[in-house]
PDB file of C-alpha atoms in Angstrom:
ATOM      1  CA  MET A   1      30.265-105.866-228.427  1.00  0.00           C
ATOM      2  CA  PHE A   2      28.505-102.987-229.982  1.00  0.00           C
ATOM      3  CA  TRP A   3      25.122-103.449-226.996  1.00  0.00           C
ATOM      4  CA  CYS A   4      27.861-103.563-223.808  1.00  0.00           C
ATOM      5  CA  GLU A   5      29.213-100.694-225.520  1.00  0.00           C
ATOM      6  CA  ALA A   6      26.517 -98.727-225.825  1.00  0.00           C
ATOM      7  CA  ASN A   7      25.471 -99.998-221.850  1.00  0.00           C
ATOM      8  CA  MET A   8      28.487 -98.710-220.852  1.00  0.00           C
ATOM      9  CA  SER A   9      28.372 -95.589-222.482  1.00  0.00           C
ATOM     10  CA  LYS A  10      24.286 -94.771-221.012  1.00  0.00           C
ATOM     11  CA  TYR A  11      25.984 -95.796-217.351  1.00  0.00           C
ATOM     12  CA  PHE A  12      28.792 -93.521-217.833  1.00  0.00           C
ATOM     13  CA  ILE A  13      25.968 -90.756-218.696  1.00  0.00           C
ATOM     14  CA  ALA A  14      23.606 -91.941-215.608  1.00  0.00           C
ATOM     15  CA  SER A  15      26.917 -91.813-213.684  1.00  0.00           C
ATOM     16  CA  ILE A  16      27.963 -88.279-214.903  1.00  0.00           C
ATOM     17  CA  LEU A  17      24.108 -86.372-214.294  1.00  0.00           C
ATOM     18  CA  ILE A  18      24.044 -88.549-211.081  1.00  0.00           C
ATOM     19  CA  VAL A  19      27.050 -86.633-210.416  1.00  0.00           C
ATOM     20  CA  ILE A  20      25.926 -83.645-211.116  1.00  0.00           C
ATOM     21  CA  ILE A  21      23.200 -84.119-209.444  1.00  0.00           C
ATOM     22  CA  PHE A  22      24.450 -84.359-206.179  1.00  0.00           C
ATOM     23  CA  ALA A  23      27.447 -81.538-206.504  1.00  0.00           C
ATOM     24  CA  VAL A  24      24.418 -78.869-207.348  1.00  0.00           C
ATOM     25  CA  ALA A  25      22.174 -79.772-204.291  1.00  0.00           C
ATOM     26  CA  GLY A  26      25.626 -80.342-202.319  1.00  0.00           C
ATOM     27  CA  VAL A  27      26.223 -76.513-203.337  1.00  0.00           C
ATOM     28  CA  TYR A  28      22.700 -75.417-202.536  1.00  0.00           C
ATOM     29  CA  PHE A  29      22.707 -77.204-199.679  1.00  0.00           C
ATOM     30  CA  LEU A  30      25.917 -75.322-198.321  1.00  0.00           C
ATOM     31  CA  ILE A  31      24.714 -71.910-199.703  1.00  0.00           C
ATOM     32  CA  LYS A  32      21.539 -72.512-197.390  1.00  0.00           C
ATOM     33  CA  GLU A  33      23.580 -73.386-195.057  1.00  0.00           C
ATOM     34  CA  THR A  34      25.256 -70.093-195.024  1.00  0.00           C
ATOM     35  CA  ASP A  35      21.897 -68.420-195.652  1.00  0.00           C
ATOM     36  CA  VAL A  36      20.539 -69.760-191.982  1.00  0.00           C
ATOM     37  CA  LEU A  37      23.997 -69.191-189.946  1.00  0.00           C
ATOM     38  CA  GLU A  38      23.964 -65.117-190.949  1.00  0.00           C
ATOM     39  CA  ASN A  39      20.918 -65.519-190.300  1.00  0.00           C
ATOM     40  CA  LYS A  40      20.235 -66.419-186.553  1.00  0.00           C
ATOM     41  CA  ALA A  41      23.551 -63.846-186.398  1.00  0.00           C
ATOM     42  CA  GLY A  42      21.451 -60.813-187.759  1.00  0.00           C
ATOM     43  CA  GLN A  43      19.127 -62.353-185.297  1.00  0.00           C
ATOM     44  CA  ASN A  44      21.101 -62.963-182.174  1.00  0.00           C
ATOM     45  CA  LEU A  45      22.406 -58.892-183.558  1.00  0.00           C
ATOM     46  CA  GLU A  46      19.306 -57.665-183.208  1.00  0.00           C
ATOM     47  CA  ARG A  47      17.975 -59.462-179.801  1.00  0.00           C
ATOM     48  CA  ASN A  48      21.613 -58.835-177.655  1.00  0.00           C
ATOM     49  CA  PRO A  49      23.079 -55.542-179.136  1.00  0.00           C
ATOM     50  CA  ALA A  50      25.637 -55.841-176.555  1.00  0.00           C
ATOM     51  CA  GLU A  51      27.656 -53.155-177.780  1.00  0.00           C
ATOM     52  CA  SER A  52      24.464 -50.895-177.126  1.00  0.00           C
ATOM     53  CA  VAL A  53      22.819 -51.996-173.958  1.00  0.00           C
ATOM     54  CA  ILE A  54      23.461 -49.257-171.248  1.00  0.00           C
ATOM     55  CA  ASN A  55      24.083 -50.293-167.660  1.00  0.00           C
ATOM     56  CA  PRO A  56      24.231 -46.708-165.425  1.00  0.00           C
ATOM     57  CA  LYS A  57      26.160 -48.437-163.088  1.00  0.00           C
ATOM     58  CA  ASP A  58      29.091 -48.244-165.361  1.00  0.00           C
ATOM     59  CA  TYR A  59      28.877 -44.161-165.508  1.00  0.00           C
ATOM     60  CA  ILE A  60      30.060 -41.997-162.187  1.00  0.00           C
ATOM     61  CA  LEU A  61      28.951 -39.128-161.755  1.00  0.00           C
ATOM     62  CA  GLU A  62      31.370 -37.878-159.961  1.00  0.00           C
ATOM     63  CA  SER A  63      32.263 -34.040-158.202  1.00  0.00           C
ATOM     64  CA  TYR A  64      35.118 -32.133-158.113  1.00  0.00           C
ATOM     65  CA  PRO A  65      35.972 -28.412-157.009  1.00  0.00           C
ATOM     66  CA  LEU A  66      33.965 -25.875-158.619  1.00  0.00           C
ATOM     67  CA  SER A  67      37.499 -24.066-159.256  1.00  0.00           C
ATOM     68  CA  GLN A  68      39.041 -27.153-161.613  1.00  0.00           C
ATOM     69  CA  SER A  69      35.531 -26.721-163.824  1.00  0.00           C
ATOM     70  CA  PRO A  70      34.712 -25.676-167.105  1.00  0.00           C
ATOM     71  CA  ILE A  71      32.634 -22.237-166.357  1.00  0.00           C
ATOM     72  CA  TYR A  72      34.648 -21.439-163.263  1.00  0.00           C
ATOM     73  CA  ASP A  73      36.037 -18.333-165.834  1.00  0.00           C
ATOM     74  CA  SER A  74      32.836 -17.276-166.286  1.00  0.00           C
ATOM     75  CA  LEU A  75      31.369 -16.722-162.556  1.00  0.00           C
ATOM     76  CA  GLU A  76      31.352 -13.708-160.779  1.00  0.00           C
ATOM     77  CA  LYS A  77      34.183 -14.390-157.857  1.00  0.00           C
ATOM     78  CA  ASN A  78      32.763 -11.298-155.489  1.00  0.00           C
ATOM     79  CA  CYS A  79      29.097 -12.908-155.386  1.00  0.00           C
ATOM     80  CA  PHE A  80      30.507 -16.001-153.725  1.00  0.00           C
ATOM     81  CA  ASP A  81      34.957 -15.375-152.295  1.00  0.00           C
ATOM     82  CA  ARG A  82      33.907 -16.487-149.200  1.00  0.00           C
ATOM     83  CA  HIS A  83      31.887 -20.093-150.343  1.00  0.00           C
ATOM     84  CA  ILE A  84      34.306 -21.390-153.107  1.00  0.00           C
ATOM     85  CA  ALA A  85      36.477 -23.449-151.227  1.00  0.00           C
ATOM     86  CA  SER A  86      33.581 -25.908-150.623  1.00  0.00           C
ATOM     87  CA  ALA A  87      31.551 -24.902-153.912  1.00  0.00           C
ATOM     88  CA  LYS A  88      31.965 -28.274-156.266  1.00  0.00           C
ATOM     89  CA  ASP A  89      30.098 -29.072-159.651  1.00  0.00           C
ATOM     90  CA  ILE A  90      30.044 -32.626-161.309  1.00  0.00           C
ATOM     91  CA  ARG A  91      31.023 -34.623-164.407  1.00  0.00           C
ATOM     92  CA  LEU A  92      29.998 -37.156-165.895  1.00  0.00           C
ATOM     93  CA  VAL A  93      32.501 -41.004-165.918  1.00  0.00           C
ATOM     94  CA  LYS A  94      33.115 -43.956-167.641  1.00  0.00           C
ATOM     95  CA  ASP A  95      36.107 -46.329-167.879  1.00  0.00           C
ATOM     96  CA  GLN A  96      37.761 -43.188-166.404  1.00  0.00           C
ATOM     97  CA  ASN A  97      36.720 -40.776-169.824  1.00  0.00           C
ATOM     98  CA  ILE A  98      35.407 -37.592-169.448  1.00  0.00           C
ATOM     99  CA  LEU A  99      31.633 -37.812-171.092  1.00  0.00           C
ATOM    100  CA  VAL A 100      30.261 -34.044-169.162  1.00  0.00           C
ATOM    101  CA  PRO A 101      32.917 -32.396-168.023  1.00  0.00           C
ATOM    102  CA  SER A 102      30.392 -29.770-166.340  1.00  0.00           C
ATOM    103  CA  LEU A 103      27.284 -30.108-165.202  1.00  0.00           C
ATOM    104  CA  LEU A 104      26.438 -27.315-163.770  1.00  0.00           C
ATOM    105  CA  ARG A 105      27.010 -25.771-167.612  1.00  0.00           C
ATOM    106  CA  LEU A 106      24.647 -28.217-168.778  1.00  0.00           C
ATOM    107  CA  VAL A 107      22.053 -26.662-166.491  1.00  0.00           C
ATOM    108  CA  TYR A 108      22.808 -22.832-166.628  1.00  0.00           C
ATOM    109  CA  GLN A 109      22.394 -24.094-170.843  1.00  0.00           C
ATOM    110  CA  SER A 110      19.244 -25.103-170.368  1.00  0.00           C
ATOM    111  CA  GLU A 111      17.495 -22.602-168.550  1.00  0.00           C
ATOM    112  CA  ASN A 112      19.152 -20.632-170.989  1.00  0.00           C
ATOM    113  CA  GLN A 113      21.233 -18.617-169.039  1.00  0.00           C
ATOM    114  CA  LYS A 114      25.079 -16.818-168.593  1.00  0.00           C
ATOM    115  CA  PRO A 115      26.730 -18.762-165.348  1.00  0.00           C
ATOM    116  CA  GLY A 116      26.558 -15.558-162.505  1.00  0.00           C
ATOM    117  CA  CYS A 117      26.690 -15.829-159.232  1.00  0.00           C
ATOM    118  CA  LEU A 118      26.884 -19.198-158.953  1.00  0.00           C
ATOM    119  CA  GLU A 119      22.810 -19.462-158.910  1.00  0.00           C
ATOM    120  CA  TYR A 120      23.036 -23.218-159.253  1.00  0.00           C
ATOM    121  CA  VAL A 121      24.498 -26.057-157.797  1.00  0.00           C
ATOM    122  CA  VAL A 122      23.919 -29.779-158.283  1.00  0.00           C
ATOM    123  CA  SER A 123      23.865 -33.019-156.833  1.00  0.00           C
ATOM    124  CA  VAL A 124      23.021 -36.367-157.552  1.00  0.00           C
ATOM    125  CA  PHE A 125      19.323 -37.640-157.032  1.00  0.00           C
ATOM    126  CA  SER A 126      19.365 -41.660-158.290  1.00  0.00           C
ATOM    127  CA  VAL A 127      21.649 -43.832-160.595  1.00  0.00           C
ATOM    128  CA  PRO A 128      19.296 -46.555-161.268  1.00  0.00           C
ATOM    129  CA  THR A 129      19.553 -50.163-161.387  1.00  0.00           C
ATOM    130  CA  GLY A 130      18.990 -50.229-165.025  1.00  0.00           C
ATOM    131  CA  GLY A 131      17.277 -48.043-167.948  1.00  0.00           C
ATOM    132  CA  GLU A 132      19.169 -45.149-169.444  1.00  0.00           C
ATOM    133  CA  TYR A 133      19.103 -42.378-167.700  1.00  0.00           C
ATOM    134  CA  LEU A 134      20.627 -40.857-165.060  1.00  0.00           C
ATOM    135  CA  TYR A 135      18.610 -38.454-162.425  1.00  0.00           C
ATOM    136  CA  PHE A 136      20.689 -35.308-160.505  1.00  0.00           C
ATOM    137  CA  GLN A 137      18.899 -32.612-158.741  1.00  0.00           C
ATOM    138  CA  ALA A 138      20.178 -28.693-159.028  1.00  0.00           C
ATOM    139  CA  SER A 139      19.451 -26.411-156.710  1.00  0.00           C
ATOM    140  CA  LEU A 140      19.328 -22.067-156.334  1.00  0.00           C
ATOM    141  CA  ASN A 141      22.737 -21.383-153.943  1.00  0.00           C
ATOM    142  CA  PRO A 142      21.543 -19.914-150.788  1.00  0.00           C
ATOM    143  CA  ASP A 143      25.086 -17.665-151.224  1.00  0.00           C
ATOM    144  CA  ALA A 144      24.005 -16.513-154.288  1.00  0.00           C
ATOM    145  CA  ASN A 145      21.335 -13.993-152.386  1.00  0.00           C
ATOM    146  CA  VAL A 146      18.260 -15.164-154.299  1.00  0.00           C
ATOM    147  CA  LYS A 147      14.966 -15.281-152.978  1.00  0.00           C
ATOM    148  CA  TYR A 148      14.235 -19.046-153.008  1.00  0.00           C
ATOM    149  CA  ALA A 149      17.325 -21.183-152.030  1.00  0.00           C
ATOM    150  CA  GLY A 150      16.775 -24.819-152.349  1.00  0.00           C
ATOM    151  CA  PRO A 151      15.850 -27.496-154.964  1.00  0.00           C
ATOM    152  CA  PHE A 152      13.907 -26.905-157.300  1.00  0.00           C
ATOM    153  CA  GLY A 153      13.982 -28.991-161.014  1.00  0.00           C
ATOM    154  CA  ILE A 154      15.326 -33.153-161.057  1.00  0.00           C
ATOM    155  CA  TYR A 155      16.872 -33.328-164.346  1.00  0.00           C
ATOM    156  CA  ALA A 156      17.618 -36.567-166.702  1.00  0.00           C
ATOM    157  CA  LEU A 157      21.091 -37.062-168.163  1.00  0.00           C
ATOM    158  CA  ASP A 158      20.168 -39.274-171.273  1.00  0.00           C
ATOM    159  CA  LEU A 159      23.412 -42.268-171.264  1.00  0.00           C
ATOM    160  CA  SER A 160      22.026 -42.616-175.283  1.00  0.00           C
ATOM    161  CA  ASP A 161      22.824 -39.378-176.199  1.00  0.00           C
ATOM    162  CA  LEU A 162      24.523 -36.959-173.270  1.00  0.00           C
ATOM    163  CA  SER A 163      20.667 -35.072-173.336  1.00  0.00           C
ATOM    164  CA  LEU A 164      19.081 -33.134-171.098  1.00  0.00           C
ATOM    165  CA  LYS A 165      15.480 -32.843-169.911  1.00  0.00           C
ATOM    166  CA  LYS A 166      14.097 -31.210-166.973  1.00  0.00           C
ATOM    167  CA  LEU A 167      11.163 -33.108-165.361  1.00  0.00           C
ATOM    168  CA  SER A 168       7.463 -31.875-164.815  1.00  0.00           C
ATOM    169  CA  VAL A 169       7.730 -33.788-161.911  1.00  0.00           C
ATOM    170  CA  SER A 170      10.140 -31.617-159.398  1.00  0.00           C
ATOM    171  CA  LYS A 171       7.353 -29.574-158.704  1.00  0.00           C
ATOM    172  CA  PHE A 172       5.292 -32.105-156.801  1.00  0.00           C
ATOM    173  CA  VAL A 173       8.508 -34.022-155.170  1.00  0.00           C
ATOM    174  CA  PHE A 174       9.797 -30.983-153.951  1.00  0.00           C
ATOM    175  CA  ASN A 175       7.218 -28.377-152.450  1.00  0.00           C
ATOM    176  CA  LEU A 176       8.063 -25.740-155.130  1.00  0.00           C
ATOM    177  CA  ASP A 177       4.312 -23.658-154.380  1.00  0.00           C
ATOM    178  CA  GLU A 178       5.912 -21.351-151.345  1.00  0.00           C
ATOM    179  CA  TYR A 179       2.006 -21.324-149.766  1.00  0.00           C
ATOM    180  CA  LEU A 180       1.996 -25.014-149.138  1.00  0.00           C
ATOM    181  CA  PRO A 181       2.631 -25.507-145.299  1.00  0.00           C
ATOM    182  CA  ILE A 182       6.309 -26.751-144.673  1.00  0.00           C
ATOM    183  CA  SER A 183       6.404 -30.404-145.042  1.00  0.00           C
ATOM    184  CA  GLU A 184       9.487 -33.406-143.672  1.00  0.00           C
ATOM    185  CA  GLY A 185       9.976 -35.724-146.465  1.00  0.00           C
ATOM    186  CA  THR A 186       7.455 -36.266-148.562  1.00  0.00           C
ATOM    187  CA  TYR A 187       9.686 -38.784-151.519  1.00  0.00           C
ATOM    188  CA  GLN A 188      11.338 -41.786-151.233  1.00  0.00           C
ATOM    189  CA  ILE A 189      12.813 -42.862-153.824  1.00  0.00           C
ATOM    190  CA  LEU A 190      11.732 -47.058-154.686  1.00  0.00           C
ATOM    191  CA  ALA A 191      14.755 -49.648-154.927  1.00  0.00           C
ATOM    192  CA  GLY A 192      15.014 -49.249-158.646  1.00  0.00           C
ATOM    193  CA  GLY A 193      16.076 -46.040-158.775  1.00  0.00           C
ATOM    194  CA  ASN A 194      13.483 -45.087-161.571  1.00  0.00           C
ATOM    195  CA  GLN A 195      10.795 -44.361-159.537  1.00  0.00           C
ATOM    196  CA  LEU A 196       9.744 -42.837-156.266  1.00  0.00           C
ATOM    197  CA  VAL A 197       6.591 -42.466-153.885  1.00  0.00           C
ATOM    198  CA  ASP A 198       6.186 -38.610-152.986  1.00  0.00           C
ATOM    199  CA  TRP A 199       2.817 -37.573-151.112  1.00  0.00           C
ATOM    200  CA  ASP A 200       0.711 -35.241-149.114  1.00  0.00           C
ATOM    201  CA  SER A 201      -1.120 -33.829-147.268  1.00  0.00           C
ATOM    202  CA  GLY A 202      -4.460 -35.710-149.180  1.00  0.00           C
ATOM    203  CA  GLY A 203      -2.421 -39.101-150.497  1.00  0.00           C
ATOM    204  CA  VAL A 204       0.153 -40.808-151.881  1.00  0.00           C
ATOM    205  CA  TYR A 205       1.389 -40.484-155.328  1.00  0.00           C
ATOM    206  CA  LEU A 206       3.878 -42.742-158.243  1.00  0.00           C
ATOM    207  CA  ILE A 207       6.375 -40.627-159.746  1.00  0.00           C
ATOM    208  CA  ASN A 208       7.892 -42.470-162.586  1.00  0.00           C
ATOM    209  CA  LEU A 209      10.771 -39.879-163.377  1.00  0.00           C
ATOM    210  CA  GLU A 210      11.201 -41.895-166.753  1.00  0.00           C
ATOM    211  CA  THR A 211       8.545 -41.355-167.862  1.00  0.00           C
ATOM    212  CA  ASP A 212       8.385 -38.008-166.449  1.00  0.00           C
ATOM    213  CA  THR A 213       4.275 -38.579-165.454  1.00  0.00           C
ATOM    214  CA  ARG A 214       3.073 -39.443-161.371  1.00  0.00           C
ATOM    215  CA  SER A 215      -0.326 -41.600-160.851  1.00  0.00           C
ATOM    216  CA  SER A 216      -2.676 -41.812-157.893  1.00  0.00           C
ATOM    217  CA  ILE A 217      -2.123 -44.908-155.645  1.00  0.00           C
ATOM    218  CA  TYR A 218      -4.455 -43.547-152.521  1.00  0.00           C
ATOM    219  CA  LYS A 219      -6.638 -40.494-152.138  1.00  0.00           C
ATOM    220  CA  THR A 220      -8.011 -40.075-147.581  1.00  0.00           C
ATOM    221  CA  LYS A 221     -11.455 -39.382-147.541  1.00  0.00           C
ATOM    222  CA  ASP A 222     -13.775 -36.925-146.410  1.00  0.00           C
ATOM    223  CA  GLY A 223     -12.604 -35.872-142.858  1.00  0.00           C
ATOM    224  CA  GLN A 224      -8.919 -37.441-142.803  1.00  0.00           C
ATOM    225  CA  TRP A 225      -5.665 -36.879-144.236  1.00  0.00           C
ATOM    226  CA  LEU A 226      -2.191 -38.191-143.464  1.00  0.00           C
ATOM    227  CA  VAL A 227      -0.802 -35.549-140.990  1.00  0.00           C
ATOM    228  CA  SER A 228       0.217 -36.891-137.998  1.00  0.00           C
ATOM    229  CA  ARG A 229       1.800 -33.796-136.084  1.00  0.00           C
ATOM    230  CA  ILE A 230       1.444 -29.596-136.947  1.00  0.00           C
ATOM    231  CA  ILE A 231       3.742 -27.775-135.494  1.00  0.00           C
ATOM    232  CA  PHE A 232       3.503 -23.779-135.627  1.00  0.00           C
ATOM    233  CA  GLY A 233       6.616 -22.030-136.568  1.00  0.00           C
ATOM    234  CA  MET A 234       7.050 -19.346-139.566  1.00  0.00           C
ATOM    235  CA  GLY A 235       4.325 -21.189-140.238  1.00  0.00           C
ATOM    236  CA  PRO A 236       2.658 -24.551-140.210  1.00  0.00           C
ATOM    237  CA  TYR A 237       5.181 -27.455-140.262  1.00  0.00           C
ATOM    238  CA  PHE A 238       3.303 -30.264-141.101  1.00  0.00           C
ATOM    239  CA  GLY A 239       4.347 -34.047-140.354  1.00  0.00           C
ATOM    240  CA  HIS A 240       3.281 -37.130-142.565  1.00  0.00           C
ATOM    241  CA  GLY A 241       2.756 -41.271-141.379  1.00  0.00           C
ATOM    242  CA  VAL A 242       3.895 -42.768-143.958  1.00  0.00           C
ATOM    243  CA  ARG A 243       6.730 -45.055-144.121  1.00  0.00           C
ATOM    244  CA  VAL A 244       8.670 -46.723-147.567  1.00  0.00           C
ATOM    245  CA  VAL A 245       9.870 -49.909-146.439  1.00  0.00           C
ATOM    246  CA  ASN A 246      11.295 -51.547-149.723  1.00  0.00           C
ATOM    247  CA  ASP A 247       7.697 -51.764-152.345  1.00  0.00           C
ATOM    248  CA  GLU A 248       5.630 -50.564-148.862  1.00  0.00           C
ATOM    249  CA  ILE A 249       4.030 -48.693-148.380  1.00  0.00           C
ATOM    250  CA  ILE A 250       2.355 -47.550-145.068  1.00  0.00           C
ATOM    251  CA  VAL A 251       0.365 -45.426-144.458  1.00  0.00           C
ATOM    252  CA  GLY A 252      -1.069 -43.184-141.235  1.00  0.00           C
ATOM    253  CA  VAL A 253      -4.471 -42.354-141.850  1.00  0.00           C
ATOM    254  CA  TYR A 254      -5.760 -39.385-139.666  1.00  0.00           C
ATOM    255  CA  ASP A 255      -9.178 -37.962-138.301  1.00  0.00           C
ATOM    256  CA  LYS A 256      -8.954 -34.068-140.255  1.00  0.00           C
ATOM    257  CA  THR A 257     -11.328 -32.783-137.971  1.00  0.00           C
ATOM    258  CA  LYS A 258     -10.060 -33.078-134.135  1.00  0.00           C
ATOM    259  CA  THR A 259      -6.625 -33.805-132.345  1.00  0.00           C
ATOM    260  CA  GLU A 260      -5.493 -36.770-130.138  1.00  0.00           C
ATOM    261  CA  ASP A 261      -6.940 -35.798-127.011  1.00  0.00           C
ATOM    262  CA  GLY A 262     -10.542 -34.067-128.864  1.00  0.00           C
ATOM    263  CA  TYR A 263     -10.477 -30.967-129.755  1.00  0.00           C
ATOM    264  CA  PRO A 264     -11.605 -29.432-132.495  1.00  0.00           C
ATOM    265  CA  ILE A 265      -9.078 -28.617-135.489  1.00  0.00           C
ATOM    266  CA  LYS A 266     -10.072 -25.686-136.854  1.00  0.00           C
ATOM    267  CA  ILE A 267      -9.302 -23.869-141.092  1.00  0.00           C
ATOM    268  CA  ASP A 268     -10.526 -20.705-141.654  1.00  0.00           C
ATOM    269  CA  GLN A 269     -11.439 -19.206-144.646  1.00  0.00           C
ATOM    270  CA  TYR A 270      -7.466 -18.331-145.645  1.00  0.00           C
ATOM    271  CA  GLY A 271      -6.458 -21.996-145.579  1.00  0.00           C
ATOM    272  CA  ASN A 272      -5.001 -21.165-141.568  1.00  0.00           C
ATOM    273  CA  ILE A 273      -4.862 -24.602-140.155  1.00  0.00           C
ATOM    274  CA  PHE A 274      -5.458 -24.242-135.781  1.00  0.00           C
ATOM    275  CA  ALA A 275      -6.703 -25.550-132.740  1.00  0.00           C
ATOM    276  CA  GLU A 276      -8.312 -24.813-129.479  1.00  0.00           C
ATOM    277  CA  SER A 277      -8.069 -26.152-126.276  1.00  0.00           C
ATOM    278  CA  ALA A 278     -11.688 -26.594-124.177  1.00  0.00           C
ATOM    279  CA  SER A 279     -10.703 -23.324-122.900  1.00  0.00           C
ATOM    280  CA  GLY A 280     -10.020 -21.364-126.558  1.00  0.00           C
ATOM    281  CA  ALA A 281      -6.428 -21.541-125.945  1.00  0.00           C
ATOM    282  CA  VAL A 282      -4.440 -21.680-129.398  1.00  0.00           C
ATOM    283  CA  LEU A 283      -2.545 -25.398-129.692  1.00  0.00           C
ATOM    284  CA  ARG A 284       0.470 -24.224-130.768  1.00  0.00           C
ATOM    285  CA  GLU A 285       1.388 -27.755-131.559  1.00  0.00           C
ATOM    286  CA  PHE A 286      -0.858 -30.569-131.651  1.00  0.00           C
ATOM    287  CA  LYS A 287      -1.353 -33.994-133.018  1.00  0.00           C
ATOM    288  CA  PRO A 288      -4.034 -35.754-135.180  1.00  0.00           C
ATOM    289  CA  LYS A 289      -6.056 -38.415-133.781  1.00  0.00           C
ATOM    290  CA  PHE A 290      -4.395 -41.991-135.369  1.00  0.00           C
ATOM    291  CA  ILE A 291      -7.880 -43.831-137.635  1.00  0.00           C
ATOM    292  CA  GLU A 292      -5.957 -46.543-139.406  1.00  0.00           C
ATOM    293  CA  ASN A 293      -2.377 -47.911-141.307  1.00  0.00           C
ATOM    294  CA  ILE A 294      -3.139 -48.596-144.333  1.00  0.00           C
ATOM    295  CA  THR A 295      -0.253 -50.972-146.434  1.00  0.00           C
ATOM    296  CA  LEU A 296       0.285 -50.430-150.722  1.00  0.00           C
ATOM    297  CA  TYR A 297       2.355 -52.768-152.346  1.00  0.00           C
ATOM    298  CA  VAL A 298       3.929 -51.303-155.252  1.00  0.00           C
ATOM    299  CA  LYS A 299       4.922 -52.864-157.882  1.00  0.00           C
TER     300      LYS A 299
END
């Protein structure tokens, strides 16, 4: 009897211990599982920050009458009375909320100027399919009696903090050197909206708007150029044999020394370009001799 009671006591204690062990193990497992789930949730938040993803397509650069702009009252109205009806400003809108009421005001601020005679006008340059930037261009207003009228800068609007940056590659896109020959369109924005191809008489280049960089992707050889025609008016006007189709660039290469009729092309010490016929007459319009087409691909 004593032995049975002793054994039962031992079995009872053992049972208690087993229950305690299973209980502790269960609590430990539950804690570890909770930690794992929390870690996974944290990783998902890090990998999929849905709330912080920026899609440029969610934003609208909306043009509206300058008379409704916040800078309107600061402008000198007598400078542009004739054009006030057509003058525009642009605002940044998302989900019907105005985030930036005036891009013109941002341009004036970035140039450290106060609005005067509406020196600047703005227009959309590129709305990419991805990334964190929208791009617009600013031009000097020809109605404000400025020396140079035309586009002078591409600005990147950072959608993460609405800050503004003027891109250094603007000078290549808009050929801002007043001593260069006038050229027909010398750039094309690629499908994604963050890159563009630009060219001049000596080569083709790839511009990355996000990184504000320009790299060479084709250079002509000696005695060659990318000029397909030259017309003289107030100065030389260049046509170029470059076409961009999707992400494929077709580069027309031409002879820099002779026309398609075999007349010599000459460039004097001042950089003036001209061709002479067999009789010695200066040609006012001519086409350099075509050499070949080269196809380039943008990755």
